[in-house]
Amino acid sequence: MNDEQISGALAPTRDAALARPDFPFARIAHRLGVDPAEAEVVLRDDEKTRAALTRSIHEFLAADDDRRAGRMPATALALDPDFPTGVGMALVGAAVLWDAHDLVPRVALRVAKDHYEDGADELAASYLALVQEGIDPGQDSADDAIAWAAQSLLVSVLQRSGSPAQADEIARDLAAHAIPIDLWRGDDPTLPDDSLSWHGGAFVGGIPPRRDERSLSFEDVHDFMNTLLADMRREQEAEDGAD
């Protein structure tokens, strides 16, 4: 699916989400660093929302780099009680809904790593699917590194919770393309000089990353956003009840 097709497919979904009476404008605006008083105006403007998303994602990645390096993050976003994983999930959801799919892979990989480290392998695998579906094979070496990092983490996920045979197949393919098996452990994955371009994962014949054979994709955004909105409503109700 190309960019134009994705945009056309998601526009009705985005419009429908924004039209919902329970759409959490203020909460999403908070995550994007937007003044809550201007939330509805900004979030109905795709260009302004993308700019806010870009800023927030860059801030998230910088704060997560600090966290992983043992430094105290110096950004306001890092003070959010849901940082890092919950904030990352919210940013991925917003990026998918607003068709900023080029912003998804790096954040989705961080979220996948967090879920894997927490033992939530099915969630990790779903976010790995989002990483790879957001990258066009062979277009950019930095993107290739992110996609291969996701593939290397998928080996660990499958070894622990999936099919060892599939894990072995992917591991052999990584070796054949000169990709380190632990590439995913780096905060900013970089490919060796002799590595080959990301091939889109076609060699696995569409291996489902989840044991229930479902994966998150841009086409599944409606269900994904419904879940995200439901989670946000529960969080808001819990906060209101605590006041």
Coordinates of C-alpha atoms in Angstrom, one line a residue:
M1 CA 0.0 0.0 0.0
N2 CA 1.5 3.3 -1.0
D3 CA 1.4 6.6 0.8
E4 CA -1.6 7.9 -1.1
Q5 CA -3.6 4.7 -0.6
I6 CA -2.8 4.7 3.1
S7 CA -3.9 8.4 3.5
G8 CA -7.1 7.8 1.7
A9 CA -7.9 4.7 3.8
L10 CA -7.2 6.5 7.0
A11 CA -8.9 9.8 6.4
P12 CA -12.5 8.5 7.0
T13 CA -11.3 6.7 10.1
R14 CA -9.6 9.8 11.5
D15 CA -12.7 11.9 10.7
A16 CA -14.9 9.3 12.4
A17 CA -12.7 9.2 15.5
L18 CA -12.6 13.0 15.8
A19 CA -16.4 13.1 15.5
R20 CA -16.9 10.8 18.5
P21 CA -18.3 12.7 21.5
D22 CA -15.9 10.9 23.8
F23 CA -12.8 11.6 21.7
P24 CA -10.1 12.6 24.3
F25 CA -8.9 15.8 22.7
A26 CA -7.5 17.2 25.9
R27 CA -5.5 14.0 26.8
I28 CA -4.0 13.6 23.3
A29 CA -3.2 17.4 23.2
H30 CA -1.4 17.0 26.5
R31 CA 0.7 14.1 25.1
L32 CA 1.5 16.2 22.0
G33 CA 2.4 19.3 24.0
V34 CA -0.6 21.3 22.7
D35 CA -2.5 23.8 24.8
P36 CA -5.7 22.0 25.9
A37 CA -7.7 25.1 25.1
E38 CA -6.6 24.8 21.5
A39 CA -6.9 21.0 21.3
E40 CA -9.9 20.7 19.0
V41 CA -8.6 23.3 16.6
V42 CA -5.1 21.9 16.4
L43 CA -6.2 18.2 16.2
R44 CA -8.5 19.0 13.4
D45 CA -5.7 20.5 11.4
D46 CA -3.6 17.7 10.0
E47 CA -0.5 19.9 9.3
K48 CA -0.5 21.3 12.9
T49 CA -1.0 17.9 14.4
R50 CA 1.8 16.4 12.4
A51 CA 4.1 19.2 13.5
A52 CA 3.1 18.5 17.1
L53 CA 3.6 14.8 16.7
T54 CA 7.1 15.3 15.2
R55 CA 8.1 17.5 18.1
S56 CA 6.7 15.1 20.7
I57 CA 8.3 12.0 19.1
H58 CA 11.7 13.7 18.9
E59 CA 11.3 14.6 22.6
F60 CA 10.3 11.1 23.4
L61 CA 13.2 9.5 21.7
A62 CA 15.7 11.9 23.4
A63 CA 14.1 11.3 26.8
D64 CA 14.2 7.5 26.2
D65 CA 17.8 7.7 25.1
D66 CA 18.6 9.5 28.4
R67 CA 16.7 6.9 30.4
R68 CA 18.4 3.9 28.7
A69 CA 21.8 5.6 29.3
G70 CA 21.1 6.0 33.0
R71 CA 20.6 9.7 32.8
M72 CA 17.7 11.7 34.2
P73 CA 15.5 12.8 31.2
A74 CA 15.3 16.5 31.1
T75 CA 12.1 16.9 29.1
A76 CA 8.6 17.6 30.4
L77 CA 7.2 14.6 28.5
A78 CA 9.4 12.3 30.6
L79 CA 7.5 13.5 33.7
D80 CA 4.3 11.8 32.5
P81 CA 3.6 8.9 34.8
D82 CA 3.0 6.7 31.8
F83 CA 6.5 7.4 30.4
P84 CA 8.1 5.6 28.6
T85 CA 5.9 2.7 27.4
G86 CA 2.4 4.2 27.8
V87 CA 3.6 7.5 26.3
G88 CA 5.2 5.7 23.4
M89 CA 2.1 3.7 22.7
A90 CA 0.0 6.8 22.7
L91 CA 2.4 8.5 20.3
V92 CA 2.3 5.5 18.0
G93 CA -1.5 5.5 18.1
A94 CA -1.7 9.2 17.2
A95 CA 0.9 8.8 14.4
V96 CA -1.1 6.0 12.9
L97 CA -4.4 7.8 13.2
W98 CA -3.0 11.0 11.6
D99 CA -1.2 9.1 8.8
A100 CA 2.3 10.1 10.0
H101 CA 3.4 6.5 9.3
D102 CA 7.0 7.6 8.8
L103 CA 7.1 8.6 12.4
V104 CA 5.9 5.2 13.7
P105 CA 8.9 2.8 13.3
R106 CA 11.4 4.3 15.8
V107 CA 8.9 4.8 18.6
A108 CA 7.2 1.4 17.9
L109 CA 10.6 -0.3 18.2
R110 CA 11.2 1.3 21.6
V111 CA 7.7 0.2 22.7
A112 CA 8.3 -3.3 21.4
K113 CA 11.5 -3.5 23.4
D114 CA 9.8 -2.4 26.6
H115 CA 7.1 -4.9 26.1
Y116 CA 9.6 -7.7 25.4
E117 CA 11.6 -6.8 28.5
D118 CA 8.4 -6.8 30.5
G119 CA 7.5 -10.3 29.2
A120 CA 4.6 -9.1 27.1
D121 CA 5.7 -11.0 23.9
E122 CA 2.4 -10.7 22.0
L123 CA 2.3 -6.9 22.5
A124 CA 6.0 -6.7 21.5
A125 CA 5.4 -8.7 18.3
S126 CA 2.4 -6.5 17.3
Y127 CA 4.6 -3.4 17.6
L128 CA 7.3 -5.1 15.7
A129 CA 4.8 -5.6 12.9
L130 CA 4.1 -1.8 13.0
V131 CA 7.8 -1.1 12.7
Q132 CA 8.2 -3.2 9.6
E133 CA 5.0 -2.2 7.9
G134 CA 6.1 1.5 8.2
I135 CA 9.3 1.0 6.3
D136 CA 9.8 0.6 2.5
P137 CA 12.5 -2.0 1.8
G138 CA 15.9 -0.6 0.6
Q139 CA 14.8 3.1 0.6
D140 CA 17.0 4.4 3.4
S141 CA 19.8 2.7 5.3
A142 CA 18.7 4.2 8.7
D143 CA 15.2 2.8 8.1
D144 CA 16.7 -0.5 7.0
A145 CA 18.6 -0.7 10.4
I146 CA 15.3 -0.1 12.3
A147 CA 13.5 -2.8 10.3
W148 CA 16.4 -5.3 10.8
A149 CA 16.5 -4.5 14.5
A150 CA 12.8 -5.3 14.7
Q151 CA 13.5 -8.6 12.9
S152 CA 16.3 -9.5 15.3
L153 CA 14.0 -8.8 18.3
L154 CA 11.4 -11.0 16.6
V155 CA 13.8 -13.9 16.9
S156 CA 13.9 -13.5 20.7
V157 CA 10.1 -13.1 20.9
L158 CA 9.5 -16.3 18.9
Q159 CA 12.1 -18.2 20.8
R160 CA 10.3 -17.4 24.0
S161 CA 6.7 -17.4 23.0
G162 CA 6.3 -18.6 19.5
S163 CA 7.8 -21.1 17.1
P164 CA 11.4 -22.1 17.6
A165 CA 11.5 -23.3 14.0
Q166 CA 10.5 -19.8 12.7
A167 CA 13.0 -18.2 15.1
D168 CA 15.7 -20.4 13.6
E169 CA 14.6 -19.5 10.1
I170 CA 14.8 -15.8 10.8
A171 CA 18.1 -16.1 12.6
R172 CA 19.6 -17.9 9.6
D173 CA 18.3 -15.1 7.3
L174 CA 19.8 -12.5 9.6
A175 CA 23.2 -14.2 9.3
A176 CA 22.9 -14.5 5.5
H177 CA 22.4 -10.8 5.4
A178 CA 25.2 -10.0 7.8
I179 CA 22.8 -8.7 10.4
P180 CA 23.8 -9.0 14.1
I181 CA 21.4 -11.2 16.0
D182 CA 21.4 -8.6 18.9
L183 CA 21.0 -5.5 16.7
W184 CA 17.8 -4.7 18.6
R185 CA 19.6 -4.0 21.8
G186 CA 21.1 -0.8 20.5
D187 CA 19.2 2.5 21.1
D188 CA 20.2 3.7 17.6
P189 CA 20.7 0.6 15.5
T190 CA 23.4 0.8 12.9
L191 CA 24.1 -1.8 10.2
P192 CA 27.6 -3.2 9.6
D193 CA 29.2 -2.1 6.3
D194 CA 28.8 -5.6 4.8
S195 CA 25.1 -6.0 5.6
L196 CA 22.4 -6.2 3.0
S197 CA 19.3 -4.0 2.6
W198 CA 16.0 -4.8 4.4
H199 CA 14.0 -7.1 2.2
G200 CA 10.6 -6.5 3.7
G201 CA 10.4 -9.8 5.5
A202 CA 9.1 -11.6 2.4
F203 CA 11.2 -14.6 3.0
V204 CA 9.1 -15.7 5.9
G205 CA 6.0 -15.9 3.8
G206 CA 4.1 -13.6 6.0
I207 CA 5.0 -15.1 9.4
P208 CA 2.4 -13.8 11.8
P209 CA 4.2 -12.1 14.7
R210 CA 1.5 -13.0 17.1
R211 CA 0.6 -16.5 18.2
D212 CA -3.1 -15.8 17.3
E213 CA -2.0 -14.9 13.8
R214 CA -3.0 -11.3 14.1
S215 CA -0.8 -8.3 13.7
L216 CA -1.4 -4.6 14.0
S217 CA -1.2 -2.8 10.7
F218 CA -2.3 0.5 9.2
E219 CA -5.4 -1.2 7.9
D220 CA -6.3 -2.3 11.5
V221 CA -6.1 1.3 12.8
H222 CA -9.8 1.5 13.6
D223 CA -9.7 -1.4 16.1
F224 CA -6.4 -0.1 17.4
M225 CA -7.7 3.4 18.0
N226 CA -10.9 2.0 19.6
T227 CA -8.7 0.2 22.1
L228 CA -6.5 3.3 22.7
L229 CA -9.6 5.5 23.2
A230 CA -11.1 3.0 25.6
D231 CA -7.9 2.9 27.6
M232 CA -7.7 6.7 27.7
R233 CA -11.4 6.9 28.9
R234 CA -10.6 4.5 31.7
E235 CA -7.6 6.4 32.7
Q236 CA -9.5 9.7 32.7
E237 CA -12.4 8.2 34.7
A238 CA -9.9 6.9 37.2
E239 CA -8.3 10.3 37.5
D240 CA -11.7 12.0 37.8
G241 CA -12.7 9.6 40.5
A242 CA -9.5 10.3 42.5
D243 CA -10.2 14.1 42.6

